[in-house]
């Protein structure tokens, strides 16, 4: 962030704007907008925004809800590092967003400036269907993801049934020796809660005890081998799941370019619609950008001041390149200057502005300011010297197409020296 943006509070405008974006990348795009120099680029960005604003006004909103940040996932995908279940589901969410927004746009059956984005989305339905077929929840791979996995899970299920059946028999057998007739898990092993006085009489392994030591949780000898078999199968199952995820990663790697393109388009659309939502909420309008040195702001307001702000109007034609503002203290001169500069920063960054329709800003090549107390202890500059340094910089660098805003020239001087100046 440069000094001019900070002085004109453009950083706060960008922060407010970012709150309307959903995706991580779109939020960053909002926080990093800046004044553009190219007239055609500014016009194009404003046209995109104008279309999005029109769609919002006509109750046609596009959803970017639940937009995951998958930058790291894409990096892993490119390197064919096996993705996790959650990462595959996040890719699926991106493809769902692509499909839903693409379908909704196509259903409008009209051409707009946003065609290049919406019509370039590729939902990759075959890829998404493959992910959904293999991954059925955030913690579960489908049984039929591979023949080997299916076979292992059938064996595992039969063992669970056998353990459950055996334990139910033991519940009846030891009913007088149990604290309560329930099956519990301790250290990932099936146990029964025996009264502590029967600890030495039960064949099995003690896995845990209650805080009071009145209860001991014993894994009965009758199921230890069955549980060991389940543990061995679980190891094989996890190895098979790793192979399945690796294979799926390799298959989807073939589409990584398309996925990255979808992400870029969705991020861009999220960014454009964030600007439209911000403009709509604050009743901002599309500015006209003049190639000439012409400014015509109608009932302009400072975007960060909501109360007790009297709208300002100003017109500067290209044959008038200087505007001097005078008036008493607390009369609003500094706010006027900051509003003028901030509105130009907004408009030339591709945002709508807080002014009435048909307001015009000029396509200045640069904006220079000298506002406020610029005293720097580090540089050992007095307030006056700091202002002089700013003005020297303006004189050296400004062109006839620059906007120069100077508040209280020669401020900070000794009264007598200031009078001479």
Short mmCIF file of C-alpha atoms in Angstrom, two decimals:
data_model
loop_
_atom_site.label_atom_id
_atom_site.label_comp_id
_atom_site.label_asym_id
_atom_site.label_seq_id
_atom_site.Cartn_x
_atom_site.Cartn_y
_atom_site.Cartn_z
CA UNK A 1 0.00 0.00 0.00
CA UNK A 2 1.49 3.35 -0.99
CA UNK A 3 1.47 6.55 1.04
CA UNK A 4 -1.16 8.28 -1.11
CA UNK A 5 -3.65 5.42 -0.73
CA UNK A 6 -3.09 5.46 3.03
CA UNK A 7 -3.46 9.24 3.30
CA UNK A 8 -6.72 9.14 1.34
CA UNK A 9 -8.00 6.11 3.34
CA UNK A 10 -8.25 3.95 0.22
CA UNK A 11 -6.94 1.07 2.33
CA UNK A 12 -10.12 1.25 4.45
CA UNK A 13 -12.31 1.25 1.34
CA UNK A 14 -10.52 -1.88 0.11
CA UNK A 15 -10.97 -3.55 3.47
CA UNK A 16 -14.73 -2.87 3.38
CA UNK A 17 -14.86 -4.13 -0.20
CA UNK A 18 -13.09 -7.39 0.68
CA UNK A 19 -15.86 -8.26 3.15
CA UNK A 20 -18.22 -8.78 0.20
CA UNK A 21 -15.97 -11.41 -1.41
CA UNK A 22 -16.15 -15.09 -0.50
CA UNK A 23 -13.02 -16.82 -1.79
CA UNK A 24 -9.55 -16.29 -0.35
CA UNK A 25 -8.20 -15.19 -3.73
CA UNK A 26 -11.09 -12.79 -4.41
CA UNK A 27 -10.59 -11.15 -1.00
CA UNK A 28 -6.93 -10.63 -1.88
CA UNK A 29 -7.93 -9.17 -5.25
CA UNK A 30 -10.13 -6.67 -3.39
CA UNK A 31 -7.32 -5.75 -1.02
CA UNK A 32 -4.87 -5.26 -3.88
CA UNK A 33 -6.86 -3.15 -6.34
CA UNK A 34 -5.06 -0.01 -7.41
CA UNK A 35 -5.35 2.90 -9.77
CA UNK A 36 -4.93 1.81 -13.38
CA UNK A 37 -3.24 3.91 -16.03
CA UNK A 38 -4.79 2.38 -19.13
CA UNK A 39 -8.10 3.99 -20.15
CA UNK A 40 -9.37 0.87 -21.95
CA UNK A 41 -8.57 -1.33 -18.94
CA UNK A 42 -10.48 1.00 -16.61
CA UNK A 43 -13.45 1.08 -18.99
CA UNK A 44 -13.49 -2.71 -19.29
CA UNK A 45 -13.43 -3.20 -15.51
CA UNK A 46 -16.27 -0.70 -15.08
CA UNK A 47 -18.29 -2.49 -17.79
CA UNK A 48 -17.85 -5.83 -15.97
CA UNK A 49 -18.97 -4.16 -12.75
CA UNK A 50 -21.90 -2.47 -14.50
CA UNK A 51 -23.16 -5.84 -15.76
CA UNK A 52 -22.86 -7.46 -12.34
CA UNK A 53 -24.62 -4.48 -10.76
CA UNK A 54 -27.45 -4.74 -13.30
CA UNK A 55 -27.85 -8.48 -12.61
CA UNK A 56 -28.02 -7.84 -8.85
CA UNK A 57 -30.57 -5.08 -9.37
CA UNK A 58 -32.68 -7.56 -11.33
CA UNK A 59 -32.45 -10.23 -8.63
CA UNK A 60 -30.01 -12.40 -10.54
CA UNK A 61 -27.32 -13.22 -8.04
CA UNK A 62 -24.60 -15.78 -8.57
CA UNK A 63 -23.54 -17.92 -5.64
CA UNK A 64 -19.95 -18.26 -4.45
CA UNK A 65 -21.00 -19.68 -1.09
CA UNK A 66 -18.74 -22.35 0.42
CA UNK A 67 -15.86 -21.45 -1.92
CA UNK A 68 -12.84 -23.41 -0.57
CA UNK A 69 -9.26 -22.22 -0.81
CA UNK A 70 -7.56 -24.98 -2.81
CA UNK A 71 -4.30 -23.28 -3.83
CA UNK A 72 -2.24 -25.85 -1.88
CA UNK A 73 -4.44 -28.66 -3.20
CA UNK A 74 -3.74 -27.65 -6.80
CA UNK A 75 0.01 -27.56 -6.07
CA UNK A 76 -0.19 -31.12 -4.74
CA UNK A 77 -2.29 -32.18 -7.72
CA UNK A 78 0.30 -30.81 -10.15
CA UNK A 79 3.06 -32.76 -8.36
CA UNK A 80 0.86 -35.90 -8.14
CA UNK A 81 1.05 -35.99 -4.36
CA UNK A 82 -1.96 -38.04 -3.18
CA UNK A 83 -4.79 -35.73 -2.15
CA UNK A 84 -6.78 -36.27 1.02
CA UNK A 85 -10.50 -37.01 1.07
CA UNK A 86 -11.24 -33.40 2.10
CA UNK A 87 -9.09 -32.06 -0.74
CA UNK A 88 -10.99 -34.12 -3.30
CA UNK A 89 -14.29 -32.89 -1.86
CA UNK A 90 -13.02 -29.30 -2.17
CA UNK A 91 -12.24 -29.87 -5.84
CA UNK A 92 -15.78 -31.23 -6.18
CA UNK A 93 -17.13 -28.03 -4.58
CA UNK A 94 -15.25 -25.93 -7.15
CA UNK A 95 -16.69 -27.99 -10.00
CA UNK A 96 -20.19 -27.71 -8.47
CA UNK A 97 -19.80 -23.91 -8.30
CA UNK A 98 -18.68 -23.91 -11.94
CA UNK A 99 -21.69 -25.95 -13.01
CA UNK A 100 -24.28 -24.06 -10.96
CA UNK A 101 -23.09 -20.62 -12.03
CA UNK A 102 -22.62 -21.65 -15.64
CA UNK A 103 -26.11 -23.21 -15.80
CA UNK A 104 -27.71 -20.17 -14.18
CA UNK A 105 -26.00 -17.79 -16.60
CA UNK A 106 -26.92 -19.85 -19.65
CA UNK A 107 -30.55 -19.96 -18.49
CA UNK A 108 -30.69 -16.14 -18.83
CA UNK A 109 -30.20 -16.59 -22.58
CA UNK A 110 -28.63 -13.17 -23.11
CA UNK A 111 -25.20 -11.83 -24.03
CA UNK A 112 -23.38 -9.59 -21.55
CA UNK A 113 -19.85 -8.32 -20.96
CA UNK A 114 -19.38 -11.29 -18.60
CA UNK A 115 -19.79 -13.87 -21.39
CA UNK A 116 -16.03 -14.43 -21.53
CA UNK A 117 -16.08 -15.67 -17.93
CA UNK A 118 -19.29 -17.64 -17.58
CA UNK A 119 -19.04 -19.30 -21.00
CA UNK A 120 -15.46 -20.40 -20.27
CA UNK A 121 -16.36 -22.32 -17.11
CA UNK A 122 -15.87 -26.07 -17.52
CA UNK A 123 -17.74 -28.06 -14.84
CA UNK A 124 -15.84 -31.27 -15.75
CA UNK A 125 -18.91 -33.34 -14.90
CA UNK A 126 -17.12 -36.64 -15.58
CA UNK A 127 -14.37 -35.73 -13.09
CA UNK A 128 -16.88 -34.57 -10.47
CA UNK A 129 -18.96 -37.74 -10.87
CA UNK A 130 -15.84 -39.87 -10.43
CA UNK A 131 -14.96 -38.06 -7.18
CA UNK A 132 -18.50 -38.46 -5.85
CA UNK A 133 -18.58 -42.15 -6.77
CA UNK A 134 -15.37 -42.89 -4.84
CA UNK A 135 -15.69 -40.43 -1.93
CA UNK A 136 -19.04 -40.45 -0.16
CA UNK A 137 -18.32 -38.28 2.89
CA UNK A 138 -15.56 -36.30 4.62
CA UNK A 139 -14.39 -39.49 6.34
CA UNK A 140 -15.41 -42.35 4.07
CA UNK A 141 -14.35 -43.98 0.82
CA UNK A 142 -17.01 -46.03 -0.98
CA UNK A 143 -16.81 -49.81 -0.52
CA UNK A 144 -16.79 -50.34 -4.27
CA UNK A 145 -13.91 -47.88 -4.86
CA UNK A 146 -11.84 -50.97 -5.70
CA UNK A 147 -12.40 -54.77 -5.67
CA UNK A 148 -9.67 -55.17 -3.03
CA UNK A 149 -11.23 -52.61 -0.72
CA UNK A 150 -14.62 -54.22 -1.12
CA UNK A 151 -13.20 -57.66 -0.22
CA UNK A 152 -11.34 -56.32 2.85
CA UNK A 153 -14.42 -54.55 4.17
CA UNK A 154 -16.60 -57.67 3.74
CA UNK A 155 -14.07 -59.64 5.80
CA UNK A 156 -13.93 -56.86 8.37
CA UNK A 157 -17.72 -56.72 8.63
CA UNK A 158 -17.92 -60.46 9.23
CA UNK A 159 -15.32 -60.21 11.99
CA UNK A 160 -17.25 -57.36 13.63
CA UNK A 161 -20.39 -59.47 13.56
CA UNK A 162 -18.53 -62.40 15.12
CA UNK A 163 -17.07 -60.19 17.87
CA UNK A 164 -20.46 -58.66 18.58
CA UNK A 165 -22.10 -62.08 18.76
CA UNK A 166 -19.40 -63.40 21.09
CA UNK A 167 -19.59 -60.39 23.38
CA UNK A 168 -23.37 -60.65 23.65
CA UNK A 169 -22.97 -64.26 24.80
CA UNK A 170 -20.38 -63.12 27.36
CA UNK A 171 -22.70 -60.38 28.61
CA UNK A 172 -25.14 -63.09 29.62
CA UNK A 173 -22.44 -65.36 30.98
CA UNK A 174 -20.87 -62.69 33.19
CA UNK A 175 -23.95 -60.65 34.01
CA UNK A 176 -23.38 -60.90 37.79
CA UNK A 177 -19.75 -59.83 37.48
CA UNK A 178 -20.35 -56.72 35.31
CA UNK A 179 -20.87 -53.17 36.54
CA UNK A 180 -23.39 -52.82 33.71
CA UNK A 181 -24.29 -54.97 30.69
CA UNK A 182 -22.67 -52.88 27.93
CA UNK A 183 -19.92 -53.27 25.33
CA UNK A 184 -17.38 -50.47 25.31
CA UNK A 185 -14.25 -49.44 23.42
CA UNK A 186 -10.92 -48.83 25.16
CA UNK A 187 -7.65 -48.33 23.26
CA UNK A 188 -9.55 -49.29 20.09
CA UNK A 189 -10.33 -52.71 21.57
CA UNK A 190 -13.72 -54.16 22.52
CA UNK A 191 -14.11 -54.55 26.27
CA UNK A 192 -16.61 -55.41 29.00
CA UNK A 193 -16.84 -53.37 32.25
CA UNK A 194 -16.16 -55.85 35.07
CA UNK A 195 -16.34 -55.18 38.80
CA UNK A 196 -12.77 -54.82 40.04
CA UNK A 197 -13.01 -57.73 42.50
CA UNK A 198 -13.36 -60.15 39.54
CA UNK A 199 -10.27 -58.82 37.78
CA UNK A 200 -8.14 -61.93 38.39
CA UNK A 201 -10.93 -64.38 37.54
CA UNK A 202 -11.57 -63.20 33.97
CA UNK A 203 -9.40 -64.46 31.13
CA UNK A 204 -8.43 -61.48 29.04
CA UNK A 205 -6.41 -58.24 28.82
CA UNK A 206 -7.14 -55.22 31.04
CA UNK A 207 -7.28 -52.21 28.73
CA UNK A 208 -8.34 -49.54 31.22
CA UNK A 209 -9.86 -48.82 34.64
CA UNK A 210 -12.30 -46.24 35.97
CA UNK A 211 -11.04 -43.29 38.04
CA UNK A 212 -12.54 -44.87 41.14
CA UNK A 213 -10.93 -48.24 40.32
CA UNK A 214 -14.30 -49.89 40.95
CA UNK A 215 -14.45 -50.93 37.28
CA UNK A 216 -11.88 -52.60 35.04
CA UNK A 217 -12.34 -52.78 31.29
CA UNK A 218 -11.25 -56.21 30.13
CA UNK A 219 -10.90 -57.45 26.57
CA UNK A 220 -12.06 -61.08 26.87
CA UNK A 221 -9.69 -63.78 25.62
CA UNK A 222 -12.46 -65.12 23.34
CA UNK A 223 -12.24 -62.07 21.03
CA UNK A 224 -8.53 -61.12 21.15
CA UNK A 225 -7.61 -63.04 18.01
CA UNK A 226 -10.66 -61.64 16.20
CA UNK A 227 -9.65 -58.10 17.18
CA UNK A 228 -6.08 -58.74 16.04
CA UNK A 229 -7.42 -59.85 12.66
CA UNK A 230 -9.44 -56.63 12.40
CA UNK A 231 -6.30 -54.61 13.19
CA UNK A 232 -4.37 -56.41 10.44
CA UNK A 233 -7.19 -55.89 7.94
CA UNK A 234 -7.39 -52.21 8.92
CA UNK A 235 -3.70 -51.80 7.99
CA UNK A 236 -4.36 -53.41 4.59
CA UNK A 237 -7.49 -51.28 4.21
CA UNK A 238 -5.55 -48.05 4.81
CA UNK A 239 -2.89 -49.14 2.33
CA UNK A 240 -5.59 -49.79 -0.26
CA UNK A 241 -7.22 -46.41 0.42
CA UNK A 242 -3.83 -44.73 -0.14
CA UNK A 243 -3.56 -46.52 -3.51
CA UNK A 244 -7.09 -45.43 -4.44
CA UNK A 245 -6.39 -41.79 -3.56
CA UNK A 246 -3.09 -41.87 -5.46
CA UNK A 247 -4.78 -43.37 -8.52
CA UNK A 248 -7.56 -40.75 -8.35
CA UNK A 249 -4.94 -38.00 -8.01
CA UNK A 250 -3.20 -39.25 -11.16
CA UNK A 251 -6.47 -39.37 -13.08
CA UNK A 252 -7.53 -35.86 -12.07
CA UNK A 253 -4.01 -34.52 -12.73
CA UNK A 254 -4.93 -34.71 -16.43
CA UNK A 255 -7.49 -31.97 -15.84
CA UNK A 256 -5.42 -29.69 -13.60
CA UNK A 257 -5.23 -26.94 -16.26
CA UNK A 258 -9.03 -26.88 -16.56
CA UNK A 259 -9.46 -26.86 -12.78
CA UNK A 260 -7.02 -23.95 -12.40
CA UNK A 261 -8.89 -22.06 -15.11
CA UNK A 262 -12.21 -22.63 -13.32
CA UNK A 263 -10.72 -21.39 -10.06
CA UNK A 264 -9.37 -18.26 -11.75
CA UNK A 265 -12.72 -17.51 -13.42
CA UNK A 266 -14.72 -18.11 -10.23
CA UNK A 267 -12.30 -15.93 -8.24
CA UNK A 268 -12.63 -13.17 -10.84
CA UNK A 269 -16.44 -13.38 -10.86
CA UNK A 270 -16.50 -13.40 -7.06
CA UNK A 271 -14.33 -10.26 -7.16
CA UNK A 272 -16.56 -8.52 -9.73
CA UNK A 273 -19.75 -9.34 -7.83
CA UNK A 274 -18.13 -8.25 -4.55
CA UNK A 275 -17.57 -4.84 -6.15
CA UNK A 276 -21.18 -4.80 -7.34
CA UNK A 277 -22.54 -5.74 -3.89
CA UNK A 278 -20.37 -3.08 -2.27
CA UNK A 279 -21.60 -0.47 -4.76
CA UNK A 280 -25.22 -1.53 -4.41
CA UNK A 281 -25.19 -1.44 -0.62
CA UNK A 282 -23.63 2.04 -0.56
CA UNK A 283 -25.63 3.38 -3.54
CA UNK A 284 -22.54 4.11 -5.63
CA UNK A 285 -22.83 4.82 -9.36
CA UNK A 286 -20.79 4.20 -12.47
CA UNK A 287 -18.57 7.20 -13.26
CA UNK A 288 -17.83 8.56 -16.70
CA UNK A 289 -14.08 8.59 -17.32
CA UNK A 290 -12.87 11.66 -19.20
CA UNK A 291 -9.71 11.55 -21.27
CA UNK A 292 -9.63 15.32 -20.99
CA UNK A 293 -8.93 17.19 -17.79
CA UNK A 294 -12.58 17.41 -16.85
CA UNK A 295 -14.20 16.76 -13.47
CA UNK A 296 -17.91 16.96 -12.76
CA UNK A 297 -18.95 15.43 -9.45
CA UNK A 298 -22.61 15.66 -8.50
CA UNK A 299 -23.57 15.32 -4.85
CA UNK A 300 -20.42 13.39 -4.07
CA UNK A 301 -19.88 11.93 -0.61
CA UNK A 302 -16.91 10.54 1.26
CA UNK A 303 -17.46 6.73 1.26
CA UNK A 304 -16.29 6.35 4.85
CA UNK A 305 -18.34 9.16 6.39
CA UNK A 306 -21.98 8.20 6.80
CA UNK A 307 -23.33 10.89 9.11
CA UNK A 308 -23.51 14.69 8.95
CA UNK A 309 -21.84 14.82 5.56
CA UNK A 310 -23.09 17.52 3.22
CA UNK A 311 -22.80 16.26 -0.39
CA UNK A 312 -20.38 18.25 -2.51
CA UNK A 313 -20.57 19.14 -6.16
CA UNK A 314 -17.69 20.43 -8.24
CA UNK A 315 -17.04 21.00 -11.94
CA UNK A 316 -13.59 21.65 -13.37
CA UNK A 317 -13.39 22.06 -17.14
CA UNK A 318 -10.22 21.36 -19.05
CA UNK A 319 -9.47 25.09 -19.47
CA UNK A 320 -9.43 25.47 -15.67
CA UNK A 321 -6.62 23.48 -14.09
CA UNK A 322 -6.49 25.10 -10.64
CA UNK A 323 -9.11 25.12 -7.89
CA UNK A 324 -8.49 27.09 -4.69
CA UNK A 325 -10.74 26.42 -1.70
CA UNK A 326 -10.99 28.91 1.15
CA UNK A 327 -13.05 29.07 4.28
CA UNK A 328 -12.96 28.94 8.09
CA UNK A 329 -11.51 26.14 10.18
CA UNK A 330 -13.70 23.02 10.44
CA UNK A 331 -15.42 24.20 7.27
CA UNK A 332 -14.78 20.95 5.41
CA UNK A 333 -11.92 22.00 3.13
CA UNK A 334 -9.68 19.01 3.95
CA UNK A 335 -12.59 16.58 3.73
CA UNK A 336 -13.48 18.05 0.33
CA UNK A 337 -9.91 17.50 -0.93
CA UNK A 338 -9.72 13.97 0.44
CA UNK A 339 -13.11 13.13 -1.05
CA UNK A 340 -11.99 14.42 -4.45
CA UNK A 341 -8.80 12.35 -4.33
CA UNK A 342 -10.43 9.20 -2.93
CA UNK A 343 -13.22 9.23 -5.51
CA UNK A 344 -10.65 9.39 -8.28
CA UNK A 345 -8.69 6.52 -6.73
CA UNK A 346 -11.90 4.47 -6.57
CA UNK A 347 -13.07 5.20 -10.10
CA UNK A 348 -9.65 4.73 -11.69
CA UNK A 349 -9.33 1.41 -9.82
CA UNK A 350 -12.50 0.11 -11.46
CA UNK A 351 -14.99 0.88 -8.68
CA UNK A 352 -18.25 2.79 -8.75
CA UNK A 353 -18.13 6.08 -6.87
CA UNK A 354 -20.27 7.69 -4.12
CA UNK A 355 -21.83 10.35 -6.32
CA UNK A 356 -24.96 10.88 -8.42
CA UNK A 357 -25.26 9.27 -11.84
CA UNK A 358 -23.48 10.91 -14.79
CA UNK A 359 -20.68 12.19 -12.59
CA UNK A 360 -17.35 12.45 -14.38
CA UNK A 361 -13.81 11.90 -13.20
CA UNK A 362 -10.63 12.53 -15.16
CA UNK A 363 -8.19 9.82 -16.21
CA UNK A 364 -5.24 11.33 -14.36
CA UNK A 365 -1.90 9.63 -14.94
CA UNK A 366 -1.01 10.07 -11.28
CA UNK A 367 -2.30 11.52 -8.04
CA UNK A 368 -0.06 13.52 -5.72
CA UNK A 369 -1.02 14.84 -2.31
CA UNK A 370 0.33 16.95 0.52
CA UNK A 371 -2.18 16.65 3.35
CA UNK A 372 -1.81 16.54 7.11
CA UNK A 373 1.12 16.48 9.49
CA UNK A 374 4.08 14.87 7.72
CA UNK A 375 6.65 15.31 10.49
CA UNK A 376 9.12 12.42 10.59
CA UNK A 377 11.30 11.87 13.66
CA UNK A 378 13.32 9.21 11.82
CA UNK A 379 14.25 11.60 9.04
CA UNK A 380 14.56 14.53 11.46
CA UNK A 381 12.20 16.65 9.38
CA UNK A 382 10.13 19.47 10.77
CA UNK A 383 6.48 19.65 9.74
CA UNK A 384 7.24 22.49 7.35
CA UNK A 385 10.30 20.76 5.87
CA UNK A 386 8.30 17.61 5.30
CA UNK A 387 5.63 19.56 3.42
CA UNK A 388 8.31 21.23 1.32
CA UNK A 389 9.78 17.83 0.49
CA UNK A 390 6.35 16.66 -0.70
CA UNK A 391 5.85 19.78 -2.83
CA UNK A 392 9.33 19.43 -4.37
CA UNK A 393 8.46 15.83 -5.26
CA UNK A 394 5.19 17.00 -6.84
CA UNK A 395 6.96 19.69 -8.88
CA UNK A 396 9.58 17.21 -10.10
CA UNK A 397 7.23 14.36 -11.04
CA UNK A 398 3.78 15.73 -11.82
CA UNK A 399 2.72 16.17 -15.44
CA UNK A 400 -0.01 18.30 -16.94
CA UNK A 401 -2.25 15.23 -16.63
CA UNK A 402 -1.69 14.70 -12.88
CA UNK A 403 -4.03 15.49 -10.01
CA UNK A 404 -2.17 17.43 -7.30
CA UNK A 405 -3.93 18.00 -3.97
CA UNK A 406 -2.28 20.37 -1.51
CA UNK A 407 -3.89 21.18 1.82
CA UNK A 408 -2.78 24.39 3.59
CA UNK A 409 0.40 25.14 1.67
CA UNK A 410 3.29 26.30 3.87
CA UNK A 411 1.59 25.02 7.03
CA UNK A 412 3.76 24.36 10.07
CA UNK A 413 5.97 27.45 9.70
CA UNK A 414 6.75 30.11 12.21
CA UNK A 415 3.99 32.77 11.81
CA UNK A 416 6.44 35.50 10.72
CA UNK A 417 8.32 33.24 8.31
CA UNK A 418 5.04 31.89 6.99
CA UNK A 419 3.77 35.36 6.31
CA UNK A 420 6.84 36.11 4.22
CA UNK A 421 6.34 32.90 2.25
#
